[in-house]
Amino acid sequence: MVGQGVVMCCKAEGQPDPLKYTWIKDGKELKGGINGKLHMGNLQEAHSAKAEDTCSGKPDEDLIDLPDGCHAEENGLKITRVNIGRCSKKQCVTSAQLNAVTCYDTWPTHCCIVNETSPLTVNCARFSYVISQSISCKCRECATLPQISGEVYGMQNGTKIPFKSGQIYIKGKLAGETNEDGFFSLTTSGDVEEVVLSVKNDIENKFMETMTTVKIIEDGNVPVKIVVPLKPKPILFNANLGHTMTLSSNNLAPFTRVSFPSNSIVTEDGKPFSGIVKTSIHFMDPRNLDDIEAAYGSVSTVGEDGSEIPLETYGMINYLFNDDLGNKLKLNSPVLYSIDASTFNISIDEDGNSKVYAWVLNMKTGKWVQSNRFQVQTQQTGKRRLLSTATLEVQVPPQAEINLKETYTRLTTESTIVVYTYYYNAWSSYFHNHDRIVQRFNTRRRLVAVTTRAERDRDDACVVAVKVYQDTSFQLPLRYPVTVTAITYNPSSSKYSGKNTQTTNDKSIACLTIFCDQNVTLYAQQAQSPVDLVTSNTHSLPVYYSRTNINRNTGVMFEAIESSYDPTAGKYSPVRKYEHRSECLYPRRDDYHFQFAPLVKPELFSPTYGEETHDNILSWYPDPKDKPERRSCFVKVRVTTTADIPVGLRLIAKSYQRSSSTAMDESTLYGTVDIGPIPDMSITPANFRERAACIEYRCAGVAFNDKELVRNLTTQVFITATNSRCRFKPRPVNMELYDRTFSDGISFAAMANRNYGPVYGIYIANGPKDTARNLCFAGSSRVSNIMKTDESRTLGTFECT
C-alpha cells in the first residue's frame, strides 16, 4: 500500500455521545482523525502497525434442547441439551479490510459470523440427523443484510383493515411496498442502529400518512407491526375565514380544540390561497386504545445527555390540506390548540402554567421536539382567566418544509477528501403532540438528600424487564430477535399515557420505558413467525407482585410498582427507575422479569456449509445475498391430531444432492432444518389441532464446485416427524412427486427447471428468504405472515394420534 491512501474507522457509543476520537500509534497521537475516521494519504513503511480484528474467534454459548425422544452423545453419555455455539453477527473490522476506501465499505458489509462448524449427529427413535455446531467465528462479509418485515394495517372497532399496496420510505427513498394484505419485507443498510419508516400512499386512499422508528438488528430480521390511522372524512372551510373544531374519537366527549387562523393557507409556491380548503385531520385520542396503537413516531424525546426520555401523551394531531383539485396546500401561521384541563386533572401553577407542552415531530429521528407550553386561556384584555374548569391553550408555529441533509466522506485519491451531500424532502403532513415530559430523579441530589414523596411524584419514568425464552419451559433464552411492546394506562386520568417498543438484546432481554405506578400491558412478536408469543403462568416475580395474563396468554397486565431490591431472594424488581435502565438490560444476576416464549421453538437451520459459502458443491445458496437471482425454496406440510399436538413435536427435513452414482449420505448432504408446526391464528378461536410448517429445502438447479458451474442438479428432500405416532397422508394430486420407498415420513425429488407452484405445496422466490417463506404461509402468490393450514396448498399431511 506504499503511496496509497486509506481511511480507518472507529465507532463508539455512550451517553453523552463521544465528542472526540483520538488515534494513537507508538504512544503518539496521530493527526487527521475526524469524527471517528482517520484519513491517511501517501502511506509509507513507517506507517506500518498491527491492527486487531474486532471479532472474537470464540463463539458464545448457545444451548438448545433436542426434540423429544432424541439425543446426542458426548464423552460416551447421552445428552438432550447441546451447545451449538453462536457468533454475535455484529458489524466488525479486520486488518484485511484496511485498504477499504471508506468506512462504509467495511462496517455495513462485514459481520462477526461463523467461520468453522462441526457436525453433530442427533439420534431419534426411528432416524437420525445432523446439526451444525459453530466452533469458530470470523469477521467476514455478512451472510444477509438487515431486514425489516411485518404488517401494516389500521384498526376500526377492534378489526384490522390492511394497508393495501402502500409505499414505505427510508430517508426519502422508496424502500418497499405492502401487498394487498398489508404485508411487506425490505432490506436496509447495516451502518445504522435505527431507521425511520415513512408509510404513505395506500392504493385505496383510506389512511393518513404515518411514521415509526425501528431498531436495527445486525444481520437479522426485525419484525414490526405498523398501525396506521384511518383517514377521517375531509372537512371543508373557507381559507379567508379560518376554522375552529373540537377533537375526539370513538364518540368520546371532546376535550381539545384546534383553530386555523383566517388567511393562513398558502399554495405550495407560497402564494395566498383564498378558496375552499379540504383538510383531513386525525386526532390520536389518548383515551382510545386503537389510537394509542397508531401513535406517530416514538413517544419520546432526546435529553441533553443523549438519552431517550419518554413522554406522557395527551393527544397527537396529524393534518394535511388540499384544494378541490387535490393540490397540496400549506399553513403559514401558528395553530392554536386548547385543552380542558379538568379532563385529565392537569395541574396548573399560580402563574397559569401547566407541565404540558406542544411538541413537533422530528422527521429525521422520529422523536418529538419541544415547542411551547400550554397556559391558562387569556381574555382579550391580556389577563389570564382562572376558572374552576380551566382551559389551557398554546400556539404552535407552522412546520417548515424541511429538506433533510445527509453527508458522506470519501477518500478519492492519495490525499484528496471529497464530501458528498444530498437532500431529501421529509413529509407533506403536519404532526403535533400534546405531552408532559417525564421527569427523572437527579442522581446528584439523591446522594445528599432523603427522597420525599414530592420528589417521587416527579420521578415517574420507569423501565420494565422482559426476557424471552426458546419455549414454554422458560429455561433457555431465545437467541433470535423479538419485538416487545408496552402500553401504559393511567387509571387516575382514564387515559393511555404512552407506548414503547423495543427489540431484545443479545441476552434475550428487552427493557421497556413505562410510567411508574400506572397500569401496563405487555405483548411480544417474533421475527419469521405469525404467532404472538405467549406469557408464563408464573413469570419470574416476587410473590406479592400482582399481574393478569390476557388474550389467550399472549399478553400480561400489571401495575408498575417499583419495589427495588428483594434481599431475601437477592434480586431486583422487574420495574426499576429509568436511570437504572443499563442494569436492567445487562443485569449482574438473574433478576425478576416478565417471561415470554413462542408456542413453537424457532427453527434450527444447519447447512453443511455456512450461508456465506457459495463456491462449494454442497453450498446451500450458490448465489450471494446481493444477487437478484438468489433463490429460496420452501415446502408446506400440514399436521393434524385428534388431541392436542405434543409440545415437542418437530419436523426434521434433510436436503441431499441426488445423483445416480453417489449414495445419499453425509457426503451429499446440503443441510438439515428442524422446525415445529404452527396454527392459523387469523381464525377465532384458533384450532391448535390443525397446524402447518413451511420448511426450507435446498433449491434444485445449480452449484459451484470451486469456480466450475454445475447445472441441472436434483435435490432429494426427506421429511420426518419426531413423534412416532405421526404418519404421512399423501395428497392424490402430488403422487408423482413422492418417493414411495420411504416409510418414515415423506420424501420427494425437487427437479431443476421445474415450476411446481402452490398446487404442489412448493414455493420458490428470488430475493430475501422471507419472500418465499411468506408465500408459503399464505399458500398462494400473495405474501402474508399468517399461516394458512388448509390442505389444498400443501405437500400432504402428517396425521398424529
Short mmCIF file of N, CA and C in Angstrom, two decimals, residues 346-355 373-376 384 386 392:
data_model
loop_
_atom_site.label_atom_id
_atom_site.label_comp_id
_atom_site.label_asym_id
_atom_site.label_seq_id
_atom_site.Cartn_x
_atom_site.Cartn_y
_atom_site.Cartn_z
N ILE A 346 -55.09 17.99 34.89
CA ILE A 346 -53.80 18.64 34.65
C ILE A 346 -53.61 19.77 35.66
N SER A 347 -52.51 19.72 36.39
CA SER A 347 -52.24 20.73 37.41
C SER A 347 -51.75 22.03 36.78
N ILE A 348 -52.10 23.15 37.44
CA ILE A 348 -51.74 24.48 36.94
C ILE A 348 -51.15 25.27 38.11
N ASP A 349 -50.02 25.94 37.87
CA ASP A 349 -49.41 26.71 38.95
C ASP A 349 -50.10 28.07 39.07
N GLU A 350 -49.66 28.86 40.05
CA GLU A 350 -50.32 30.14 40.31
C GLU A 350 -50.15 31.15 39.19
N ASP A 351 -49.18 30.93 38.31
CA ASP A 351 -48.99 31.81 37.17
C ASP A 351 -49.76 31.35 35.94
N GLY A 352 -50.53 30.28 36.09
CA GLY A 352 -51.33 29.80 34.97
C GLY A 352 -50.59 28.87 34.04
N ASN A 353 -49.42 28.37 34.45
CA ASN A 353 -48.64 27.47 33.60
C ASN A 353 -48.93 26.01 33.96
N SER A 354 -48.90 25.15 32.97
CA SER A 354 -49.04 23.71 33.18
C SER A 354 -47.71 23.04 32.87
N LYS A 355 -47.67 21.72 33.08
CA LYS A 355 -46.48 20.96 32.71
C LYS A 355 -46.62 20.30 31.35
N ARG A 373 -45.35 25.94 25.77
CA ARG A 373 -46.06 25.41 26.93
C ARG A 373 -47.55 25.80 26.88
N PHE A 374 -48.41 24.87 27.33
CA PHE A 374 -49.82 25.19 27.49
C PHE A 374 -50.00 26.07 28.72
N GLN A 375 -50.78 27.14 28.56
CA GLN A 375 -51.07 28.05 29.65
C GLN A 375 -52.58 28.29 29.73
N VAL A 376 -53.00 28.85 30.88
CA VAL A 376 -54.42 29.14 31.05
C VAL A 376 -54.86 30.14 30.00
N ARG A 384 -55.01 36.56 32.36
CA ARG A 384 -55.38 35.15 32.38
C ARG A 384 -56.70 34.99 33.11
N LEU A 386 -58.67 32.64 35.29
CA LEU A 386 -58.57 31.47 36.14
C LEU A 386 -59.97 30.97 36.46
N LEU A 392 -56.62 25.32 28.87
CA LEU A 392 -55.23 25.59 28.54
C LEU A 392 -55.11 25.77 27.04
#
